[in-house]
Coordinates of C-alpha atoms in Angstrom, one line a residue:
Chain M
G1 CA 0.3 7.1 -6.9
Q2 CA 2.3 10.2 -7.0
Q3 CA 5.9 10.4 -6.1
L4 CA 6.9 13.3 -4.0
N5 CA 10.1 15.3 -4.7
Q6 CA 12.2 14.9 -1.5
S7 CA 15.6 16.7 -1.0
P8 CA 18.3 16.3 -0.2
Q9 CA 18.7 12.7 -1.2
S10 CA 21.5 12.2 1.4
M11 CA 23.2 14.3 4.1
F12 CA 26.5 13.7 6.0
I13 CA 26.9 16.0 8.9
Q14 CA 28.7 16.3 12.2
E15 CA 27.1 15.8 15.5
G16 CA 25.6 19.0 16.8
E17 CA 24.7 20.5 13.4
D18 CA 21.1 21.3 12.4
V19 CA 19.6 19.5 9.6
S20 CA 16.8 20.6 7.1
M21 CA 15.0 18.5 4.4
N22 CA 11.9 19.3 2.4
C23 CA 9.4 17.6 0.1
T24 CA 7.3 19.1 -2.6
S25 CA 4.3 17.7 -4.6
S26 CA 2.4 18.8 -7.7
S27 CA -0.8 18.1 -6.1
I28 CA -2.4 19.6 -2.9
F29 CA -2.3 17.4 0.2
N30 CA -4.6 17.5 3.3
T31 CA -2.0 15.7 5.4
W32 CA 1.7 15.6 5.6
L33 CA 3.6 13.0 7.6
W34 CA 7.3 12.6 8.4
Y35 CA 8.7 9.2 9.0
K36 CA 12.1 7.8 10.1
Q37 CA 13.1 4.3 9.0
D38 CA 15.9 2.3 10.5
P39 CA 17.6 -0.7 8.6
G40 CA 15.5 -3.8 8.7
E41 CA 12.6 -1.9 10.3
G42 CA 9.3 -0.3 9.3
P43 CA 8.9 3.5 9.1
V44 CA 8.2 5.2 12.4
L45 CA 5.9 8.2 12.5
L46 CA 7.8 11.3 13.7
I47 CA 5.2 14.2 13.1
A48 CA 1.9 14.5 11.5
L49 CA 0.6 17.9 10.0
Y50 CA -3.0 18.6 9.1
K51 CA -3.4 22.2 8.3
A52 CA -1.7 24.6 5.8
G53 CA 0.9 26.8 7.8
E54 CA 0.9 24.5 10.8
L55 CA 4.3 24.2 12.5
T56 CA 4.8 21.2 14.9
S57 CA 7.5 20.1 17.1
N58 CA 8.5 16.8 18.6
G59 CA 11.6 17.3 20.7
R60 CA 14.4 18.4 18.4
L61 CA 12.3 17.8 15.3
T62 CA 10.2 20.6 13.8
A63 CA 8.0 20.2 10.8
Q64 CA 5.8 22.6 8.7
F65 CA 2.9 22.3 6.4
G66 CA 3.4 24.7 3.6
I67 CA 0.8 27.4 3.0
T68 CA 0.4 26.3 -0.6
R69 CA -0.4 22.8 0.7
K70 CA 2.1 21.4 -1.8
D71 CA 5.2 21.3 0.4
S72 CA 6.4 20.5 3.8
F73 CA 9.8 20.6 5.6
L74 CA 11.5 18.8 8.5
N75 CA 14.2 20.3 10.6
I76 CA 16.3 18.5 13.2
S77 CA 18.3 20.6 15.6
A78 CA 21.4 19.6 17.3
S79 CA 21.7 16.3 15.6
I80 CA 23.0 13.2 17.6
P81 CA 24.4 9.9 16.2
S82 CA 21.1 8.2 16.9
D83 CA 19.4 10.5 14.4
V84 CA 21.1 8.2 11.6
G85 CA 18.6 6.7 9.2
I86 CA 16.3 7.4 6.3
Y87 CA 13.7 10.1 6.7
F88 CA 10.6 9.9 4.5
C89 CA 7.8 12.6 3.8
A90 CA 4.4 11.3 2.9
G91 CA 1.3 13.1 1.7
R92 CA -2.4 12.2 1.7
G93 CA -4.8 13.8 -0.8
R94 CA -8.4 14.7 -0.3
N95 CA -9.8 12.1 -2.6
S96 CA -7.3 9.1 -2.0
G97 CA -8.8 7.6 1.1
Y98 CA -5.9 6.7 3.4
A99 CA -3.4 5.9 0.6
L100 CA -0.1 7.8 1.1
N101 CA 2.3 9.2 -1.4
F102 CA 5.9 8.9 -0.3
G103 CA 9.1 10.7 -1.1
K104 CA 12.2 8.7 -2.0
G105 CA 13.8 9.6 1.3
T106 CA 16.6 11.5 2.8
S107 CA 19.5 9.3 4.1
L108 CA 21.2 10.9 7.1
L109 CA 24.6 10.2 8.5
V110 CA 25.9 11.7 11.5
T111 CA 29.5 11.6 12.7
P112 CA 30.4 11.9 16.4
Chain Q
K1 CA -0.3 -1.6 23.7
A2 CA 1.1 -4.0 21.3
G3 CA 2.3 -2.7 17.9
V4 CA 1.6 -3.8 14.4
T5 CA 2.6 -7.6 13.8
Q6 CA 3.6 -8.9 10.5
T7 CA 4.3 -12.5 9.7
P8 CA 6.6 -13.9 8.5
R9 CA 9.5 -11.6 8.8
Y10 CA 11.4 -13.1 5.9
L11 CA 10.4 -15.3 3.1
I12 CA 12.2 -16.7 0.1
K13 CA 10.2 -18.0 -2.9
T14 CA 10.8 -19.0 -6.6
R15 CA 9.3 -17.5 -9.6
G16 CA 5.8 -18.8 -10.4
Q17 CA 5.0 -19.5 -6.7
Q18 CA 2.5 -17.7 -4.7
V19 CA 2.8 -16.2 -1.2
T20 CA 0.5 -15.0 1.6
L21 CA 1.6 -12.4 4.2
S22 CA -0.2 -11.5 7.4
C23 CA -0.7 -8.4 9.3
S24 CA -2.3 -7.8 12.7
P25 CA -3.1 -4.1 13.3
I26 CA -3.0 -2.3 16.7
S27 CA -5.7 -3.4 18.9
G28 CA -8.8 -1.3 18.3
H29 CA -7.7 0.0 14.8
R30 CA -10.2 -1.2 12.0
S31 CA -8.2 0.0 9.0
V32 CA -5.1 -1.7 7.4
S33 CA -3.1 -0.5 4.4
W34 CA -0.4 -2.3 2.5
Y35 CA 2.8 -1.0 0.9
Q36 CA 5.6 -2.3 -1.2
Q37 CA 9.0 -1.0 -0.7
T38 CA 11.9 -1.5 -3.1
P39 CA 15.2 0.5 -3.7
G40 CA 14.2 1.6 -7.2
Q41 CA 10.5 2.6 -6.6
G42 CA 10.5 3.5 -3.0
L43 CA 7.3 3.0 -1.0
Q44 CA 4.1 2.4 -2.9
F45 CA 0.6 2.0 -2.0
L46 CA -1.0 -1.5 -2.7
F47 CA -4.3 -1.3 -1.0
E48 CA -6.4 -0.3 2.1
Y49 CA -9.1 -2.0 4.0
F50 CA -11.7 -1.1 6.6
S51 CA -14.1 -3.4 8.1
E52 CA -13.4 -6.2 5.6
T53 CA -13.9 -4.0 2.6
Q54 CA -11.2 -2.8 0.3
R55 CA -11.7 0.9 0.1
N56 CA -8.8 1.8 -2.2
K57 CA -6.3 0.2 -4.5
G58 CA -3.0 1.2 -6.0
N59 CA -1.6 0.7 -9.3
F60 CA -0.5 -2.9 -9.1
P61 CA -1.5 -5.8 -11.3
G62 CA -4.2 -8.3 -10.3
R63 CA -1.6 -10.7 -9.0
F64 CA -1.7 -8.7 -5.9
S65 CA -4.7 -9.1 -3.8
G66 CA -5.7 -8.8 -0.1
R67 CA -8.5 -9.3 2.3
Q68 CA -9.4 -8.2 5.8
F69 CA -11.1 -10.5 8.5
S70 CA -13.7 -9.6 11.0
N71 CA -10.9 -9.3 13.7
S72 CA -9.2 -6.6 11.4
R73 CA -6.3 -8.9 10.7
S74 CA -5.4 -8.6 7.0
E75 CA -3.6 -10.8 4.5
M76 CA -2.0 -10.0 1.2
N77 CA -1.5 -12.5 -1.5
V78 CA 0.8 -12.4 -4.5
S79 CA 0.4 -15.0 -7.2
T80 CA 2.7 -16.2 -9.9
L81 CA 5.7 -14.5 -8.4
E82 CA 8.2 -12.5 -10.4
L83 CA 11.8 -11.5 -9.6
G84 CA 10.5 -7.8 -9.6
D85 CA 8.1 -8.7 -6.6
S86 CA 11.2 -8.9 -4.3
A87 CA 10.7 -6.2 -1.8
L88 CA 9.9 -5.1 1.8
Y89 CA 6.0 -5.4 2.2
L90 CA 4.9 -3.2 4.9
C91 CA 1.5 -3.1 6.7
A92 CA 0.3 0.0 8.4
S93 CA -2.4 0.2 11.0
I94 CA -4.9 3.2 10.9
P95 CA -6.8 4.5 14.0
T96 CA -10.3 4.5 12.5
G97 CA -11.9 2.6 15.3
R98 CA -14.6 4.2 17.4
G99 CA -13.3 7.0 19.5
L100 CA -9.9 6.8 17.7
A101 CA -10.6 8.7 14.4
G102 CA -8.2 11.7 14.4
P103 CA -7.9 14.3 11.8
G104 CA -6.9 11.4 9.5
G105 CA -3.9 10.1 7.8
E106 CA -1.7 8.7 10.7
Q107 CA -0.4 5.4 9.9
F108 CA 1.6 3.2 12.1
F109 CA 3.8 0.7 10.3
G110 CA 4.9 -2.8 11.1
P111 CA 8.4 -4.2 10.7
G112 CA 7.6 -5.5 7.3
T113 CA 8.0 -8.9 5.4
R114 CA 11.2 -9.3 3.5
L115 CA 10.2 -11.3 0.4
T116 CA 13.1 -12.6 -1.9
V117 CA 12.1 -14.2 -5.2
L118 CA 14.7 -16.4 -6.7

């Protein structure tokens, strides 16, 4: 499968700051998903996007499906210590069934 | 509603052995996919099953195989283990059951099985 380009690789921020991370692909995707993974656990689905240009929020999280269908971004507003973890983007192509291509993750650290 | 169950959570094997991992999806979900997660390669797709049929397979050697049972539970098997097979193996449950099919793509992961090959 294709590896997505996710950036930044890591972020170290203070509580209350906003965070932005993004993901790009060389291929067009029909679905973009954003996950958060805590140590020793499986990824937890945060937001799912299905249409180019779609902007979806989940509490303090907002994600957008890029209009080229080759990128997506995730914003976290007013970060809190429990936002700590690794965030992954994942994309699903038209002809790949349910196989997801993942980014390498953004490691987020939040200091009180 | 119970989440995705994976057993065992931790496993230690030696090179050359084989291993079987189990996954029970969310009740009513008929599709299951498997991923391997390593620090170097990240999350990589292994295979996907729907109604006991493998629908898609990732770029892994034939030592990696899987199957799905009529109750949607799935197993994956790795034969002739190598050191590089040490990883977190994740199973994802996909809502493709009757009345559950959404736009597609949402996958709900279990906690994973941590396999260590010595």
